[in-house]
Coordinates of C-alpha atoms (C1' of nucleotides) in Angstrom, one line a residue:
Chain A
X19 CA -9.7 -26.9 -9.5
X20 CA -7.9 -23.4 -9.3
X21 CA -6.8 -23.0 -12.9
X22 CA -8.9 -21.8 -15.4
X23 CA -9.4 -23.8 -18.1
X24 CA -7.3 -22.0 -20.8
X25 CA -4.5 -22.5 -18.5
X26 CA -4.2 -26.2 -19.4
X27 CA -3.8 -25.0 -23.1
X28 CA -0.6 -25.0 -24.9
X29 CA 1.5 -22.7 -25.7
X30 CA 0.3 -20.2 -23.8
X31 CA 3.1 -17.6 -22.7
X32 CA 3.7 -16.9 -19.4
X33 CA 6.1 -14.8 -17.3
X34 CA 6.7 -10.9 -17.9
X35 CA 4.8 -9.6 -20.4
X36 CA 6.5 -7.9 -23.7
X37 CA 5.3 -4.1 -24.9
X38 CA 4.1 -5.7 -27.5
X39 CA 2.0 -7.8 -25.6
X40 CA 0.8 -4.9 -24.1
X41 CA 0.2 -3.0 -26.7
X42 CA -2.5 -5.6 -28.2
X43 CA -4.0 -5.7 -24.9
X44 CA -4.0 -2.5 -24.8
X45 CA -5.7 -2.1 -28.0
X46 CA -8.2 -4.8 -27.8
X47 CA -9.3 -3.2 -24.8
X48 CA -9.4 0.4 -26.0
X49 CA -11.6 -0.6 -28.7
X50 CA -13.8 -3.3 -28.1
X51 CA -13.6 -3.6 -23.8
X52 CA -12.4 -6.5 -22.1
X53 CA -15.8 -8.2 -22.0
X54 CA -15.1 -11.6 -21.5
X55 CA -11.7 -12.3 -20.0
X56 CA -11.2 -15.8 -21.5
X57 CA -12.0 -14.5 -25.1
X58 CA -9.8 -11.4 -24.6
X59 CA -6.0 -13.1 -25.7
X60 CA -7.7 -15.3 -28.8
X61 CA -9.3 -11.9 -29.8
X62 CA -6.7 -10.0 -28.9
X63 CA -4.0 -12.0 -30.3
X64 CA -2.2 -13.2 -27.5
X65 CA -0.2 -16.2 -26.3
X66 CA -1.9 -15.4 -22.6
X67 CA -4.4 -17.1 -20.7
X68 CA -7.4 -14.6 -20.0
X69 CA -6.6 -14.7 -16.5
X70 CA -3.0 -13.2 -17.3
X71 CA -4.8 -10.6 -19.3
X72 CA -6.7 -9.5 -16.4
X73 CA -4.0 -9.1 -14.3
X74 CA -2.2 -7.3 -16.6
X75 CA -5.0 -4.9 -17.3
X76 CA -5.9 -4.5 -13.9
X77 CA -2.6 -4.5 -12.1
X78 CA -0.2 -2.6 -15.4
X79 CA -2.5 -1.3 -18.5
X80 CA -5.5 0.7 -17.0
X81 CA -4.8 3.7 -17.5
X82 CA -6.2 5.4 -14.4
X83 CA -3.1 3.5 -12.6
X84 CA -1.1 6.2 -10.2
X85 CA 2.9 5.6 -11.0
X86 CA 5.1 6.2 -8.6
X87 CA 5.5 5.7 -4.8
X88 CA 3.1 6.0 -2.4
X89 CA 2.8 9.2 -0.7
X90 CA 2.6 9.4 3.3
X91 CA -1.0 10.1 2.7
X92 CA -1.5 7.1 0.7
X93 CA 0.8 5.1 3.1
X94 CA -1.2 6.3 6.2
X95 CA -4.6 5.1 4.7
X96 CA -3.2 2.2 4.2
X97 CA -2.1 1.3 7.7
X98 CA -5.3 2.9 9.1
X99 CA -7.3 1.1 6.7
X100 CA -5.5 -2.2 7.3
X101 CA -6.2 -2.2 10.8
X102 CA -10.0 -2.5 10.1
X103 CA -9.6 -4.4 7.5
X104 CA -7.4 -6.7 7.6
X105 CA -5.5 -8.3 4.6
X106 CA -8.5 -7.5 2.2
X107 CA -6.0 -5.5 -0.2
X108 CA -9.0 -5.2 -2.8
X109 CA -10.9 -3.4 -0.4
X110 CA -8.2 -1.1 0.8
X111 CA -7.3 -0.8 -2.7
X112 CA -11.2 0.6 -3.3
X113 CA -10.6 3.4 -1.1
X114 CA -7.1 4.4 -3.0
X115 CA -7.6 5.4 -6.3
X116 CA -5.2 4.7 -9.0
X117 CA -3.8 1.9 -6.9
X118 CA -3.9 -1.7 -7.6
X119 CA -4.4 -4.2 -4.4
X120 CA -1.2 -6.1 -5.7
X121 CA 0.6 -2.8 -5.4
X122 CA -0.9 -2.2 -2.0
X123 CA 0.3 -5.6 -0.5
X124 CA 3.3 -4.9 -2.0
X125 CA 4.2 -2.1 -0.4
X126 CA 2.8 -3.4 2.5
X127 CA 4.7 -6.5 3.1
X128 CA 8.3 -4.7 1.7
X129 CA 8.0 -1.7 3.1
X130 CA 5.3 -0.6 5.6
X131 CA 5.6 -3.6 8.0
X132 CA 9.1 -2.9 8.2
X133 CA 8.4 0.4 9.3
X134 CA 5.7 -0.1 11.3
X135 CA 7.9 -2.6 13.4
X136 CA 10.7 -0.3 13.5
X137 CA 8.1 2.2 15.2
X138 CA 7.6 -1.0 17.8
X139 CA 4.0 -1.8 16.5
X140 CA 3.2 -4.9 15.0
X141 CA 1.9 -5.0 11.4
X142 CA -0.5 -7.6 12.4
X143 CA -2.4 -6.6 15.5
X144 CA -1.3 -3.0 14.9
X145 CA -0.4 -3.0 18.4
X146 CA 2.7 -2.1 20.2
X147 CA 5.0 -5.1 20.1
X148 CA 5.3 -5.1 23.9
X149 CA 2.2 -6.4 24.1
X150 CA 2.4 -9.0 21.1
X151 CA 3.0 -11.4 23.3
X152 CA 0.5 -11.0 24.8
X153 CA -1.9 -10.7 22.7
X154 CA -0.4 -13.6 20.3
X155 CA -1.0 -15.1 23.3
X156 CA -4.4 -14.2 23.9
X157 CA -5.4 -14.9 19.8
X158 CA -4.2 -18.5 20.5
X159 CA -6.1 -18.9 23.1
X160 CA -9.8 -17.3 21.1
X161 CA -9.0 -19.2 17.8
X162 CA -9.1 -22.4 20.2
X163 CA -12.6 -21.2 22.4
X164 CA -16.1 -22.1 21.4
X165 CA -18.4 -19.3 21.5
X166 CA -19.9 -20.5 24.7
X167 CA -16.7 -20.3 26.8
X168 CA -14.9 -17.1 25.2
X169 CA -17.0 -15.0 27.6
X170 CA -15.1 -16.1 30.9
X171 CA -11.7 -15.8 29.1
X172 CA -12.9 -12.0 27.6
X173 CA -14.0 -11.0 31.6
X174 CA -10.5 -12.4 32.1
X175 CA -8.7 -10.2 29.4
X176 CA -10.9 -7.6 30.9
X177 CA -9.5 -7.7 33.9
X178 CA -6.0 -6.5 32.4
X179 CA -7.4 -3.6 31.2
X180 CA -7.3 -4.7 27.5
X181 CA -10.3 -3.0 25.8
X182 CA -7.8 -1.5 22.8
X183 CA -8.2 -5.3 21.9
X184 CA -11.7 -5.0 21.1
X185 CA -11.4 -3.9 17.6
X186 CA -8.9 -6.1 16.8
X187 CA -10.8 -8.9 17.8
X188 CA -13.8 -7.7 16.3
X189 CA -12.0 -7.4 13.2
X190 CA -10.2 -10.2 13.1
X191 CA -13.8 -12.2 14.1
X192 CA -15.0 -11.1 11.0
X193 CA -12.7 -13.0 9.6
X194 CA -13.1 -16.3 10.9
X195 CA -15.5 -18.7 9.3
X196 CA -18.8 -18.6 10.8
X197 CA -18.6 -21.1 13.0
X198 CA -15.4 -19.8 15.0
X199 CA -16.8 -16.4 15.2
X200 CA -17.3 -15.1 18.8
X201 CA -19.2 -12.4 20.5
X202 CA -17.2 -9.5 20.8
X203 CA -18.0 -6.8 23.7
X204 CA -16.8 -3.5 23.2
X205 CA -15.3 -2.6 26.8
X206 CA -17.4 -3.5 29.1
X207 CA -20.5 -2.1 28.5
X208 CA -23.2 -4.0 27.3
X209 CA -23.4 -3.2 24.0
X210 CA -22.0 -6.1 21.9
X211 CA -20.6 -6.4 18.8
X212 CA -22.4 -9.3 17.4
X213 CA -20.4 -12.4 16.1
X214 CA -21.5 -11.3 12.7
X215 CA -20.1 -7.9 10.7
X216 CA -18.6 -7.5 13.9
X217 CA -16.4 -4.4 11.9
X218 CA -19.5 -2.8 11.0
X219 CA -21.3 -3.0 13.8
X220 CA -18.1 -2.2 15.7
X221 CA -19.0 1.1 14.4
X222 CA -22.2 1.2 15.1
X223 CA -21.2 0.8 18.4
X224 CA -18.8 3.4 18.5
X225 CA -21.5 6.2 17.3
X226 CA -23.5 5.5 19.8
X227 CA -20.9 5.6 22.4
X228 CA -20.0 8.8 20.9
X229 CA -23.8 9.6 21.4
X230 CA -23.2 9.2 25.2
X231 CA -19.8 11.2 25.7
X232 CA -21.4 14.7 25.7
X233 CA -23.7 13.8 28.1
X234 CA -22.6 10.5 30.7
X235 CA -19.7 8.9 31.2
X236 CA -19.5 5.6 29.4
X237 CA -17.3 2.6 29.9
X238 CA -17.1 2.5 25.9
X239 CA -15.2 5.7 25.4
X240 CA -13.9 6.1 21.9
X241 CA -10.5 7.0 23.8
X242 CA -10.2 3.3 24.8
X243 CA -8.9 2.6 20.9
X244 CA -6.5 6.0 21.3
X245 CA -2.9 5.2 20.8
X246 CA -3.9 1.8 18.8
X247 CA -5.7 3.0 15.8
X248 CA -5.4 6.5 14.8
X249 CA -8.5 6.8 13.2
X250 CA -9.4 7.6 16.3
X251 CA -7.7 10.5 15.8
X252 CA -10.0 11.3 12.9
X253 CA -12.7 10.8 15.0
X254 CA -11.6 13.7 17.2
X255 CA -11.0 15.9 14.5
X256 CA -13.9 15.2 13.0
X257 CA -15.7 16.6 15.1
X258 CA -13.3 19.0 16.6
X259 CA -11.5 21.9 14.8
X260 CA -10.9 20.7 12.2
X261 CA -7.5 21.0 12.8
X262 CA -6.3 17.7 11.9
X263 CA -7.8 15.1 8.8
X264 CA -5.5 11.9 8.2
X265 CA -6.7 8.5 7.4
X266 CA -9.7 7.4 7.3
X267 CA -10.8 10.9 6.3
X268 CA -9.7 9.8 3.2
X269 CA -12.0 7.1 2.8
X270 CA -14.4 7.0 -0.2
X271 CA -16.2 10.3 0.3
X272 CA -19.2 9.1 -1.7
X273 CA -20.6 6.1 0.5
X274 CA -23.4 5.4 -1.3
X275 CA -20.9 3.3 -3.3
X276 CA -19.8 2.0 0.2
X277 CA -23.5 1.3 1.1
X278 CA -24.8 -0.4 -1.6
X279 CA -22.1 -2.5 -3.3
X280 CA -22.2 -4.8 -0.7
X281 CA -20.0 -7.0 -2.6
X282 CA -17.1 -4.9 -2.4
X283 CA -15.8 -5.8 -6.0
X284 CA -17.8 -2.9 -6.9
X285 CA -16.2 -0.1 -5.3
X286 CA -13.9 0.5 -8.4
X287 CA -16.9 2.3 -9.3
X288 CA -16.0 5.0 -11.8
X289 CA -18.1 7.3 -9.3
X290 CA -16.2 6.1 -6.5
X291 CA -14.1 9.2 -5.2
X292 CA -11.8 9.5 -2.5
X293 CA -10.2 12.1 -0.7
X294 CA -6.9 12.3 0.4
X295 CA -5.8 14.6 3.3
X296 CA -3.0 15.1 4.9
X297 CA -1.1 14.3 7.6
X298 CA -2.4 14.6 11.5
X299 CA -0.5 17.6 12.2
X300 CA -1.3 19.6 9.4
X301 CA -4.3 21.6 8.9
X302 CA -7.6 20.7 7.0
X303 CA -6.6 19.9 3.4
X304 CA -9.9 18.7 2.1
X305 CA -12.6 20.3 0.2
X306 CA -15.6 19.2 1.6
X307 CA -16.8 17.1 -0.8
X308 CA -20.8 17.1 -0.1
X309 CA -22.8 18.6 2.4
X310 CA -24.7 16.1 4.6
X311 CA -27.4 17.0 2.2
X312 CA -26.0 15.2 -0.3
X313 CA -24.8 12.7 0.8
X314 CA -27.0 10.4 -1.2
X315 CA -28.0 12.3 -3.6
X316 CA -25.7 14.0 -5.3
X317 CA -22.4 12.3 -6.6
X318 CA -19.8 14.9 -5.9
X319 CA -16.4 14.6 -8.1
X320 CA -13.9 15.9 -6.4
X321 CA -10.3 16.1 -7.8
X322 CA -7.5 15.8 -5.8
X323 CA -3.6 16.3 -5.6
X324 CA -1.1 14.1 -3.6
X325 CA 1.7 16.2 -2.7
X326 CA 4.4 13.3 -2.2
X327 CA 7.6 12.7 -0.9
X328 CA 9.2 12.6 -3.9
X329 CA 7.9 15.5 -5.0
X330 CA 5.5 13.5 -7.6
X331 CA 2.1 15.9 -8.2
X332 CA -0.2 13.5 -8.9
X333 CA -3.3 14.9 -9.3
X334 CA -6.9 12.7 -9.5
X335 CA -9.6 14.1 -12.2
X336 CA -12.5 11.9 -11.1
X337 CA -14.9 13.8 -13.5
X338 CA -13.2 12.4 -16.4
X339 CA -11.7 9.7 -14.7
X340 CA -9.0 10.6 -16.0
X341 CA -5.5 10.8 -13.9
X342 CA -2.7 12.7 -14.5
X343 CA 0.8 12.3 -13.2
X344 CA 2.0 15.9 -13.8
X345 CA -0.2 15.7 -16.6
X346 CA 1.1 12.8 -17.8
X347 CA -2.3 11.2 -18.5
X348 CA -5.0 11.8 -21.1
X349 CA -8.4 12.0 -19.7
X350 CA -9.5 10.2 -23.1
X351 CA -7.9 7.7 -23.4
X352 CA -9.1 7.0 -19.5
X353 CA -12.7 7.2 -20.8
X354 CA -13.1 3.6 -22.4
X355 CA -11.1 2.6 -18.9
X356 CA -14.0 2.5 -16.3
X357 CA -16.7 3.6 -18.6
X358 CA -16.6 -0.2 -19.8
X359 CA -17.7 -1.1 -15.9
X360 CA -21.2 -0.4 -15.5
X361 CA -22.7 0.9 -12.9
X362 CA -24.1 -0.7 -9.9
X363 CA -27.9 -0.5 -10.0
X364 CA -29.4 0.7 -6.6
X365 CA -31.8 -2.0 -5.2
X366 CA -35.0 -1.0 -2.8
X367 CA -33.3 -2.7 0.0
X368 CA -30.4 -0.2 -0.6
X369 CA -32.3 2.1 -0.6
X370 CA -33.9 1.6 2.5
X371 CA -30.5 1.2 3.9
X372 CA -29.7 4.7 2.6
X373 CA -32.3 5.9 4.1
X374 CA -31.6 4.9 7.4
X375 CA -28.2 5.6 7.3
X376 CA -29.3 9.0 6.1
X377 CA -31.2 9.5 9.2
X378 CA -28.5 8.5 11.3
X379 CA -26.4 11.2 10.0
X380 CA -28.6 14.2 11.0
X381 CA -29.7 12.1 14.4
X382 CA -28.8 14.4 17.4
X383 CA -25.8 12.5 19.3
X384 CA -23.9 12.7 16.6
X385 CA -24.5 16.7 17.0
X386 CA -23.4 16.3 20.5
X387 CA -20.3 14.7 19.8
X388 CA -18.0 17.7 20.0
X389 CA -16.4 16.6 23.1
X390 CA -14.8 14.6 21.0
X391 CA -12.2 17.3 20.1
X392 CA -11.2 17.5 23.9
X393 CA -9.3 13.8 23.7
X394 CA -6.6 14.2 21.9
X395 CA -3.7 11.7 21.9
X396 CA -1.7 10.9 18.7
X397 CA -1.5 7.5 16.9
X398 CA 1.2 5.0 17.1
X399 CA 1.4 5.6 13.3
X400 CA 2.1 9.5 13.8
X401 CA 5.3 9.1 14.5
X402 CA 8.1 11.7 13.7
X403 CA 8.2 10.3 10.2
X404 CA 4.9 12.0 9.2
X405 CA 6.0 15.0 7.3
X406 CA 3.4 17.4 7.6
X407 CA 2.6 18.9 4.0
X408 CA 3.1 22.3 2.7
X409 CA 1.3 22.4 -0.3
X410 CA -1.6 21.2 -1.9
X411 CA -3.2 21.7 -5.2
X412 CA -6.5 20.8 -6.0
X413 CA -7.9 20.5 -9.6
X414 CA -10.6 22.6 -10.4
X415 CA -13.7 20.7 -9.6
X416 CA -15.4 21.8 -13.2
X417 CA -18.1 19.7 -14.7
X418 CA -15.8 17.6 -16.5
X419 CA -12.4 18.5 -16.7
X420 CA -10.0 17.3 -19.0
X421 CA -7.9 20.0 -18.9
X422 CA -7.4 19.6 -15.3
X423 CA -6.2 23.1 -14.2
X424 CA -4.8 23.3 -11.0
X425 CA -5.0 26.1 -8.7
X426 CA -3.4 26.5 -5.3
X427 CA -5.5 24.4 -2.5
X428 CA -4.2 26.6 0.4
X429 CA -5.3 29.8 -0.9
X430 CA -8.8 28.0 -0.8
X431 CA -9.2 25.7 2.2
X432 CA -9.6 27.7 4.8
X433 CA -12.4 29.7 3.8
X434 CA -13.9 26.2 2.8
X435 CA -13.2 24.2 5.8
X436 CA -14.9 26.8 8.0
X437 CA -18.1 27.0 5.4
X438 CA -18.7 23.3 5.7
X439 CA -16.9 22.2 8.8
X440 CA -20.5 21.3 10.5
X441 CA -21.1 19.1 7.1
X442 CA -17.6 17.0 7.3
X443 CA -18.3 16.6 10.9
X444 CA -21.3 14.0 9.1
X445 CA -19.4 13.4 6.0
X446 CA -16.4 11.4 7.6
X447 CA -18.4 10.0 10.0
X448 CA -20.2 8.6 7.6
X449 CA -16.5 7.4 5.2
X450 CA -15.9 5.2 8.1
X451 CA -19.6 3.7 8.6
X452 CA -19.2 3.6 5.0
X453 CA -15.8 1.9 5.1
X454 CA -17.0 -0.3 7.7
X455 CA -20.3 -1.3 6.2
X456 CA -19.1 -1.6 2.4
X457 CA -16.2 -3.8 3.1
X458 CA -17.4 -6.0 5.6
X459 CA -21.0 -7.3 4.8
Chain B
dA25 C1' 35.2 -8.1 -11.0
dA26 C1' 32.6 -11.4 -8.9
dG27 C1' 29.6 -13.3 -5.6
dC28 C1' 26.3 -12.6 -2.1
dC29 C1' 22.4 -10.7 -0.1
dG30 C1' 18.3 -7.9 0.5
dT31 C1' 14.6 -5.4 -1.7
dC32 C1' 11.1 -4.6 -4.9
dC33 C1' 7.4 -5.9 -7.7
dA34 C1' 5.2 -8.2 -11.6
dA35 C1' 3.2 -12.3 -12.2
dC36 C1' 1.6 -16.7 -10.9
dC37 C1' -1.0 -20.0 -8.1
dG38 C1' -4.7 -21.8 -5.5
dC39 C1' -8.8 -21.0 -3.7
dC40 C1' -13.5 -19.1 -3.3
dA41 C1' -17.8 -16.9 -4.9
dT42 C1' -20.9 -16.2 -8.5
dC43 C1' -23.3 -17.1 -12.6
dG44 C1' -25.6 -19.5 -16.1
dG45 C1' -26.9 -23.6 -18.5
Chain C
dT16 C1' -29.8 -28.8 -7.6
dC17 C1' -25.7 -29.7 -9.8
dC18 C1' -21.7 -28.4 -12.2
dG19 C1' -18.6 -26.1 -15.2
dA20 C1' -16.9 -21.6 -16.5
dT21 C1' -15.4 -17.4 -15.0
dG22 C1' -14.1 -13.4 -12.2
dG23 C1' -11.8 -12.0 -8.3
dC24 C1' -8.9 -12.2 -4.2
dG25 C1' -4.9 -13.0 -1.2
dG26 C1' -0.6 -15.5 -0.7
dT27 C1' 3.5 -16.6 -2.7
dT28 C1' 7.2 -16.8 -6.0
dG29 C1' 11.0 -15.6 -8.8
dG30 C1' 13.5 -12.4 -11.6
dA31 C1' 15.6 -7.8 -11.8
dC32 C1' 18.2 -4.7 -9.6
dG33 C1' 21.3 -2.3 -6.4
dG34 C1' 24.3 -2.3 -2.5
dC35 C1' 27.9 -4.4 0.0
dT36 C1' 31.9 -7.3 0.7

DNA sequence: AAGCCGTCCAACCGCCATCGG
DNA sequence: TCCGATGGCGGTTGGACGGCT
């Protein structure tokens, strides 16, 4: 069990792989697709086990990889993204394009944990370390309650004051086998995250407390989670000035993607498109990429430029799925790439779903969440570290654009930010339902 | 110069989910 | 329904490399 039958064959090379390795791969797959894995090396011509092929393909060859290091952006996604997620690299891969989950965990576990813990917040809890104790403690204590007794233990942690644990119990609940999942209450109102999607429905929850925080004051105020997870700071700026985008922003601006593949394998969608913004102090960087409108309809392709630390333009042509690295890449030759991977056919229950999520959007609380912009507290992750950006470019956002002109982004997003700030107020909203939704049922 | 150590990352391994016969 | 094949995911390993002593 575990290895794939052409493992057990002979001769099968293993270990770094050789350009000219990649170069058959490369070839095979230009031409012909990868089809079947296990068929791919005999076809091919290669010593490898189809497994290896994969991995190479997937992880080295495809050429809509991004090279180079991750920029603070890319970095903060990751964090923000791993605190709702979890260790599910695929899926926080989905929502990074160009980048491979290998390469994300990588970068996780050598470089972002160390800085994370160097900014006192553990990598695992995403909480200050202060109160990992604590809350090691407290995890010890859920993984060995029954569902019946964890409710005199939660009025317990409630009684410290701990309601930033919520989400990461919620989270971490939806990772526990079915049978040690546990009801999760979001502070202590009565709204409960059920043991099941408990990440999804967490935000569910948290829209509808939103709902209530122009009007009443609610024990479930989205500030409870500020100063644990900074997309919480989105949240506020999503429906604030629009003075601030970071994170979860960035999340796949196309959720229908998000929505109906709920098998999450899917989200490397050639269609799937993500944004990028910037940094929590810096202003607005993102085109708007659909109006609330659109939001099912119309697949939007925007292209977009990661101004990095080391200075590496990279900029992301999803109409051609192509991807430059200072123009490094041909937009043909990433054609055959995703346009092998067909797309994910939209079932009537999706649809339904779309449809009710649709109607969520343009439902009225979510109008009335503009108090919002009044909490503002930074996140743990926003430390002093965070360069704010100076300079964006955007690709033109043409039909489909191999050429992949740039033209300055700040000479444009002002003007577009204010046209359709009411429509991001929806739009990221809906990323992190979207996040939330596509990743965890 | 040589050895040690830490970091990075490509690749492997084991497991699980899904699919099709 | 069962079972083997396959795809995919996350954890782990080990080699390459650079810095330090």
């Amino acid at each position: 069990m575990g290895r794939h039958s052409c493992c057990y064959k002979q001769k099968l090379r293993k270990g770094l792989w050789s350009p000219e390795e990649d170069e058959k791969l490369l070839n095979y797959i230009t031409k012909h697709g990868h089809g079947c894995w296990s068929s791919v090396p005999k076809l091919a011509g290669l010593q490898r086990c189809g497994k290896s092929c994969r991995l190479r393909w997937i992880n080295y060859l495809r050429p809509d990889l991004k090279r180079g290091p991750f920029s603070q952006q890319e970095e903060n996604l990751i964090i923000e993204l791993h605190a709702v997620l979890g260790n599910r690299w695929s899926q926080i891969a989905a929502q990074l394009p160009g980048r491979t989950d290998n390469e994300i965990k990588n970068l996780w576990n050598s470089c972002i944990k160390k800085k994370l813990r160097q900014r006192g917040i553990d990598p695992n809890t995403h909480k200050p370390i202060s109160a990992e104790t604590e809350q090691n403690d407290h995890s010890k204590e859920i993984s060995q309650l029954s569902p019946t007794n964890y409710k005199s233990n939660e009025q317990q942690k409630a009684s410290v004051g701990s309601n930033e644990l919520n989400l990461v119990e919620a989270v971490a609940n939806s990772k526990q086998p079915e049978n040690h999942r546990y009801p999760v209450e979001v502070s202590s109102s009565s709204q409960v995250i059920s043991n099941r999607n408990s990440t999804q429905e967490f935000f569910i929850d948290r829209a509808a407390c939103s709902s209530h925080e122009g009007s009443t004051t609610t024990n479930c105020r989205p500030s409870d989670f500020v100063g644990y997870f900074s997309f919480q700071h989105h949240h506020q700026s999503n429906f604030g000035s629009s003075s601030d985008t970071m994170g979860l922003n960035a999340v796949n601006p196309n959720p229908t993607f998000s929505f109906l593949n709920q098998n999450s394998r899917s989200n490397s969608d050639p269609q799937m498109v993500s944004e990028f913004s910037t940094s929590m102090s810096t202003p607005p960087t993102l085109l708007p990429s659909m109006s609330s409108g659109s939001l099912f309809g119309t697949r939007v392709k925007p292209s977009i430029s990661l101004p990095s630390d080391n200075s590496s333009t990279v900029s992301w042509d999803q109409s051609s799925a192509g991807y430059s690295n200072n123009g490094g890449f041909d937009s043909t030759a990433a054609a055959f790439s995703w346009g092998l991977m067909p797309e994910v056919p939209v079932k009537s229950d999706d649809v339904e779903e779309i449809n009710k999520w649709s109607e969520y959007l343009h439902s009225p609380f979510l109008m009335g969440a503009n108090t919002m912009q009044n909490i503002n507290q930074s996140s743990p992750y926003n430390s002093t570290e965070i360069k704010p950006e100076t300079q964006y470019f955007m690709t033109n956002n043409g039909s489909s654009s191999t050429s992949a002109a740039t033209t300055s982004w700040p000479h444009h997003h002002q003007q577009a930010s204010n046209l359709q700030a009411s429509s991001e107020m929806y739009t990221k909203d809906l990323q992190r339902l979207a996040v939330a939704f596509g990743q965890t049922l």
